[in-house]
Amino acid sequence: MTVTLAAADVFALGPAGAVAAVREALAGGLDPDGDVPRAVVPLARGQGLLMPSESGGWFGVKIATVAPGNAARGLRRINATYLLHDSATLTPVALLDGVALTTLRTPAVSVAACLDRLRALADGGGGLRLVVFGAGPQGEGHVAAVRAHVPVADVTVVTRREGPVPGWADRRLAAVGGGAAASVRRADVVVTATSAREPVVDGRLVRDGAVVLAVGSHEPDARELDSVLMGRATVVVESRATALREAGDVVMAIHEGSLDPDDLVTLADPTRSRGDIPADRPLVVKTCGMGWQDLVVAVAAHLRKEGASAERS
């Protein structure tokens, strides 16, 4: 029987559960570079994305759509559905809310990639200072994922224009003006979760040792981070092939001569190499989204619901 996981069922896994699912999959030998590349289908009003993956006895596929014009209609820009199968029989076992899954797994991957650095930053006491570019679900999700693992003292959200302060932030600043720049200079963690196609962060302002989590773009000609920052930083990516194909932040920095592709650190690199990442330079985690991420978090959410149902029966 195929069960349905609504958004609430997916979110019930929680940020900590999602981060654990990602880290456990990688520790178990999952190699993101072996994943099937997503298919991008041009549509009349946007894009369709097909994201299949198989690992650990499970197969799943997400069908997502990106409709840039939906914001003007008061509708979601991204919509998605996820179908999970048992690999042994290829029988569908669960249908998940794909938007909730994407909202949960994206920050989980970001935090899983830099958890050691976050904990080291938090060792100073007092909680971390976060600056988030973008007031949407991914901005909120990244704050929740960081909070689930380390103390957070302060959250500043930066948007193109002023507006109400989200409940998950302490203040909201417009991107233009000195306030946003000063916040970036002080930040321990900077999150970019925007639809921008040009850099939103001045790379000269990010302090040595800070963490930058960039998730807004998945096209080779769109970026949120400039070449100055990419050249200063240690850059962690999900997969070298994916980054070189889809991550404009990486692709354009390489083209401009600021970043060497051989210097990219991937999630599948040995733990000791990630542990040797210099603490005196920024750490950039640039992700585009891959099918294996949806799969491992979908499996964790499904097993959690199945376990909860078994306990009630």
Coordinates of C-alpha atoms in Angstrom, one line a residue:
M1 CA 0.0 0.0 0.0
T2 CA 1.3 3.5 -0.9
V3 CA 1.0 5.8 2.1
T4 CA 0.9 9.6 1.8
L5 CA 3.1 12.0 3.8
A6 CA 1.6 15.4 3.9
A7 CA 3.8 18.4 4.6
A8 CA 3.4 18.0 8.4
D9 CA 4.5 14.4 8.2
V10 CA 7.7 15.4 6.3
F11 CA 8.5 18.3 8.6
A12 CA 7.9 16.0 11.7
L13 CA 11.3 14.5 10.9
G14 CA 12.8 17.8 12.0
P15 CA 16.1 19.5 11.0
A16 CA 18.2 17.3 13.3
G17 CA 16.7 14.1 11.9
A18 CA 17.3 15.4 8.3
V19 CA 20.9 16.3 9.0
A20 CA 21.5 12.9 10.6
A21 CA 20.0 11.2 7.6
V22 CA 22.4 13.0 5.3
R23 CA 25.4 12.4 7.4
E24 CA 24.6 8.8 7.9
A25 CA 24.2 8.2 4.2
L26 CA 27.6 9.8 3.4
A27 CA 29.3 7.9 6.3
G28 CA 27.9 4.7 4.9
G29 CA 29.7 5.3 1.6
L30 CA 27.1 7.1 -0.6
D31 CA 29.0 8.9 -3.4
P32 CA 27.1 11.9 -4.7
D33 CA 29.1 11.8 -7.9
G34 CA 27.6 8.5 -8.7
D35 CA 24.1 9.9 -8.6
V36 CA 21.9 10.3 -11.7
P37 CA 22.0 13.9 -13.0
R38 CA 18.7 15.7 -12.8
A39 CA 16.9 16.3 -16.1
V40 CA 15.8 19.9 -16.7
V41 CA 12.9 20.3 -19.0
P42 CA 12.2 23.8 -20.5
L43 CA 8.5 24.6 -20.2
A44 CA 6.4 27.4 -21.6
R45 CA 6.2 29.1 -18.2
G46 CA 9.3 27.9 -16.4
Q47 CA 11.1 24.6 -15.9
G48 CA 10.4 21.0 -15.0
L49 CA 12.9 19.0 -12.9
L50 CA 13.1 15.2 -12.8
M51 CA 15.3 14.0 -10.0
P52 CA 15.7 10.2 -9.6
S53 CA 18.0 8.3 -7.3
E54 CA 18.6 4.8 -5.9
S55 CA 20.5 4.0 -2.7
G56 CA 20.3 1.7 0.3
G57 CA 17.4 -0.4 -0.9
W58 CA 15.3 2.5 -2.0
F59 CA 14.4 4.2 -5.3
G60 CA 12.7 7.6 -5.5
V61 CA 12.0 10.4 -7.9
K62 CA 11.0 14.0 -7.4
I63 CA 9.1 15.9 -10.0
A64 CA 9.4 19.6 -9.4
T65 CA 8.4 22.7 -11.3
V66 CA 9.8 26.2 -11.2
A67 CA 7.5 29.0 -12.3
P68 CA 9.1 32.4 -12.0
G69 CA 5.8 34.2 -12.8
N70 CA 3.9 32.6 -9.9
A71 CA 5.0 35.2 -7.4
A72 CA 3.0 37.9 -9.2
R73 CA 0.0 35.5 -9.0
G74 CA 0.4 34.9 -5.3
L75 CA 1.4 31.3 -5.9
R76 CA 4.4 29.2 -5.0
R77 CA 7.4 29.6 -7.3
I78 CA 8.4 25.9 -6.7
N79 CA 6.0 22.9 -6.6
A80 CA 7.0 19.3 -6.2
T81 CA 5.9 15.7 -5.6
Y82 CA 8.1 12.8 -4.4
L83 CA 7.4 9.1 -5.1
L84 CA 9.4 6.6 -3.0
H85 CA 9.8 2.9 -4.0
D86 CA 11.2 -0.2 -2.4
S87 CA 14.2 -1.2 -4.6
A88 CA 13.6 -5.0 -4.1
T89 CA 10.2 -5.0 -5.7
L90 CA 10.0 -1.5 -7.3
T91 CA 6.7 -1.1 -5.6
P92 CA 5.6 2.5 -4.7
V93 CA 5.5 2.7 -0.9
A94 CA 5.1 6.5 -0.2
L95 CA 4.0 9.7 -1.8
L96 CA 5.5 12.7 -0.1
D97 CA 4.9 16.5 -0.3
G98 CA 7.9 17.4 -2.4
V99 CA 7.9 21.1 -1.4
A100 CA 8.2 20.2 2.2
L101 CA 10.9 17.7 1.4
T102 CA 12.9 20.2 -0.5
T103 CA 12.5 22.8 2.2
L104 CA 13.8 20.3 4.8
R105 CA 16.6 18.6 2.9
T106 CA 18.3 21.7 1.5
P107 CA 19.4 23.2 4.8
A108 CA 20.1 19.7 6.1
V109 CA 22.7 19.3 3.4
S110 CA 24.2 22.7 4.1
V111 CA 24.5 22.1 7.8
A112 CA 25.7 18.5 7.4
A113 CA 28.6 19.8 5.2
C114 CA 29.8 22.3 7.8
L115 CA 28.7 21.0 11.2
D116 CA 32.2 20.7 12.6
R117 CA 32.9 24.3 11.7
L118 CA 29.6 25.5 13.2
R119 CA 30.4 23.7 16.5
A120 CA 33.9 25.2 16.6
L121 CA 32.5 28.7 16.1
A122 CA 29.9 28.0 18.8
D123 CA 32.6 27.0 21.3
G124 CA 33.4 30.6 21.9
G125 CA 30.1 30.9 23.7
G126 CA 27.3 33.4 23.4
G127 CA 25.7 31.9 20.3
L128 CA 26.3 32.5 16.6
R129 CA 25.3 35.6 14.6
L130 CA 23.5 34.8 11.4
V131 CA 22.8 37.0 8.4
V132 CA 20.3 35.5 5.9
F133 CA 19.7 37.0 2.4
G134 CA 16.1 36.1 1.5
A135 CA 13.0 35.9 3.7
G136 CA 11.5 32.8 2.2
P137 CA 11.2 29.2 3.3
Q138 CA 14.9 28.3 2.7
G139 CA 16.1 31.2 4.8
E140 CA 13.8 30.1 7.6
G141 CA 14.8 26.5 7.1
H142 CA 18.5 27.2 7.3
V143 CA 18.0 29.2 10.6
A144 CA 16.1 26.3 12.0
A145 CA 18.7 23.7 11.0
V146 CA 21.6 25.8 12.5
R147 CA 19.6 26.3 15.7
A148 CA 19.0 22.6 16.0
H149 CA 22.7 22.0 16.3
V150 CA 24.3 25.1 17.9
P151 CA 23.2 28.1 19.9
V152 CA 22.2 31.1 17.9
A153 CA 22.4 34.6 19.4
D154 CA 21.1 36.8 16.6
V155 CA 19.5 36.6 13.2
T156 CA 19.4 39.4 10.6
V157 CA 17.4 38.9 7.4
V158 CA 18.4 41.0 4.4
T159 CA 16.0 41.6 1.5
R160 CA 15.8 43.8 -1.5
R161 CA 13.4 46.2 0.3
E162 CA 12.2 46.8 3.8
G163 CA 9.3 44.9 5.2
P164 CA 7.9 43.1 8.2
V165 CA 10.4 41.1 10.3
P166 CA 9.8 37.3 10.0
G167 CA 9.1 35.5 13.3
W168 CA 12.4 33.6 13.0
A169 CA 14.6 36.7 12.7
D170 CA 15.5 39.6 15.1
R171 CA 15.5 42.3 12.4
R172 CA 15.1 42.9 8.7
L173 CA 17.3 45.2 6.7
A174 CA 17.2 46.4 3.1
A175 CA 20.1 45.2 1.0
V176 CA 21.2 48.7 0.1
G177 CA 22.7 50.7 2.9
G178 CA 25.4 50.4 5.6
G179 CA 23.3 48.3 8.0
A180 CA 23.4 45.1 5.9
A181 CA 27.1 45.5 5.2
A182 CA 27.9 45.9 8.9
S183 CA 25.9 42.8 9.7
V184 CA 27.8 40.7 7.2
R185 CA 31.1 41.9 8.7
R186 CA 30.1 40.7 12.1
A187 CA 28.4 37.4 11.0
D188 CA 29.5 34.0 11.9
V189 CA 27.2 32.5 9.3
V190 CA 25.9 34.0 6.1
V191 CA 23.0 32.3 4.2
T192 CA 22.1 33.2 0.6
A193 CA 18.7 31.8 -0.3
T194 CA 17.5 34.2 -3.0
S195 CA 16.4 34.1 -6.7
A196 CA 19.1 36.6 -7.6
R197 CA 21.3 36.1 -10.7
E198 CA 24.0 38.5 -9.6
P199 CA 26.0 38.5 -6.3
V200 CA 24.2 39.6 -3.2
V201 CA 27.2 39.5 -0.9
D202 CA 30.3 41.6 -1.1
G203 CA 33.0 39.0 -0.7
R204 CA 35.4 41.5 0.9
L205 CA 33.1 41.9 3.9
V206 CA 32.9 38.2 5.0
R207 CA 35.3 37.7 7.9
D208 CA 37.9 35.0 8.0
G209 CA 36.5 31.8 9.6
A210 CA 32.9 32.6 8.8
V211 CA 30.6 30.1 7.1
V212 CA 28.6 31.0 3.9
L213 CA 25.8 28.7 2.9
A214 CA 24.7 29.4 -0.7
V215 CA 21.6 27.6 -2.0
G216 CA 19.7 30.0 -4.3
S217 CA 21.0 29.2 -7.7
H218 CA 21.3 26.0 -9.7
E219 CA 22.1 27.4 -13.2
P220 CA 25.7 28.0 -14.5
D221 CA 24.9 31.6 -15.4
A222 CA 23.4 32.6 -12.1
R223 CA 25.2 33.3 -8.8
E224 CA 24.8 34.8 -5.3
L225 CA 28.5 34.9 -4.4
D226 CA 31.2 36.9 -6.1
S227 CA 34.6 35.7 -7.3
V228 CA 36.3 37.6 -4.5
L229 CA 34.7 35.4 -1.9
M230 CA 35.1 32.2 -3.9
G231 CA 38.8 33.0 -4.3
R232 CA 39.3 33.6 -0.5
A233 CA 37.3 30.6 0.7
T234 CA 37.5 26.9 1.0
V235 CA 34.6 25.8 -1.2
V236 CA 32.6 22.6 -0.4
V237 CA 30.2 21.2 -3.0
E238 CA 27.9 18.2 -3.1
S239 CA 29.6 16.8 -6.2
R240 CA 32.3 18.1 -8.4
A241 CA 30.5 17.2 -11.6
T242 CA 27.3 18.8 -10.4
A243 CA 29.0 22.0 -9.3
L244 CA 30.9 22.3 -12.6
R245 CA 27.6 21.8 -14.5
E246 CA 25.1 23.7 -12.5
A247 CA 26.6 26.0 -9.8
G248 CA 27.1 29.4 -11.3
D249 CA 28.9 30.6 -8.2
V250 CA 31.5 28.0 -8.9
V251 CA 31.5 28.1 -12.7
M252 CA 31.9 31.9 -13.1
A253 CA 34.6 32.1 -10.4
I254 CA 36.6 29.4 -12.3
H255 CA 36.0 31.3 -15.6
E256 CA 37.2 34.5 -14.0
G257 CA 40.4 32.8 -12.7
S258 CA 39.5 33.1 -9.0
L259 CA 38.9 29.4 -8.2
D260 CA 40.7 26.3 -9.3
P261 CA 38.3 23.3 -9.8
D262 CA 40.9 21.0 -8.3
D263 CA 40.6 22.9 -5.0
L264 CA 36.9 22.0 -4.6
V265 CA 36.1 19.8 -1.6
T266 CA 33.2 17.4 -2.0
L267 CA 31.0 15.8 0.5
A268 CA 32.4 12.4 -0.4
D269 CA 36.0 13.4 0.3
P270 CA 37.5 11.6 3.3
T271 CA 36.5 12.9 6.7
R272 CA 40.1 13.7 7.5
S273 CA 40.4 16.1 4.5
R274 CA 37.3 18.0 5.6
G275 CA 38.8 18.1 9.1
D276 CA 41.9 19.8 7.7
I277 CA 39.9 22.7 6.2
P278 CA 41.7 25.9 7.4
A279 CA 39.9 27.7 10.1
D280 CA 41.4 31.1 9.2
R281 CA 39.5 31.5 5.9
P282 CA 35.9 31.5 5.0
L283 CA 34.1 28.2 4.4
V284 CA 31.6 28.3 1.5
V285 CA 29.1 25.5 1.1
K286 CA 27.6 25.8 -2.3
T287 CA 24.7 23.3 -3.1
C288 CA 22.4 23.0 -6.1
G289 CA 20.2 20.1 -4.9
M290 CA 20.6 16.4 -6.0
G291 CA 18.3 13.4 -6.1
W292 CA 20.2 11.4 -3.4
Q293 CA 19.4 14.2 -0.9
D294 CA 15.7 13.9 -1.4
L295 CA 15.9 10.1 -1.3
V296 CA 17.7 9.8 2.1
V297 CA 15.5 12.4 3.8
A298 CA 12.4 10.9 2.3
V299 CA 13.3 7.5 3.5
A300 CA 14.0 8.8 7.0
A301 CA 10.6 10.7 7.1
H302 CA 8.8 7.6 5.8
L303 CA 10.4 5.2 8.4
R304 CA 9.7 7.7 11.1
K305 CA 6.0 7.8 10.2
E306 CA 5.8 4.0 9.8
G307 CA 7.4 3.7 13.3
A308 CA 5.0 6.1 14.8
S309 CA 2.0 4.3 13.2
A310 CA 3.3 0.9 14.6
E311 CA 3.6 2.4 18.1
R312 CA -0.1 3.6 18.0
S313 CA -1.4 0.3 16.7

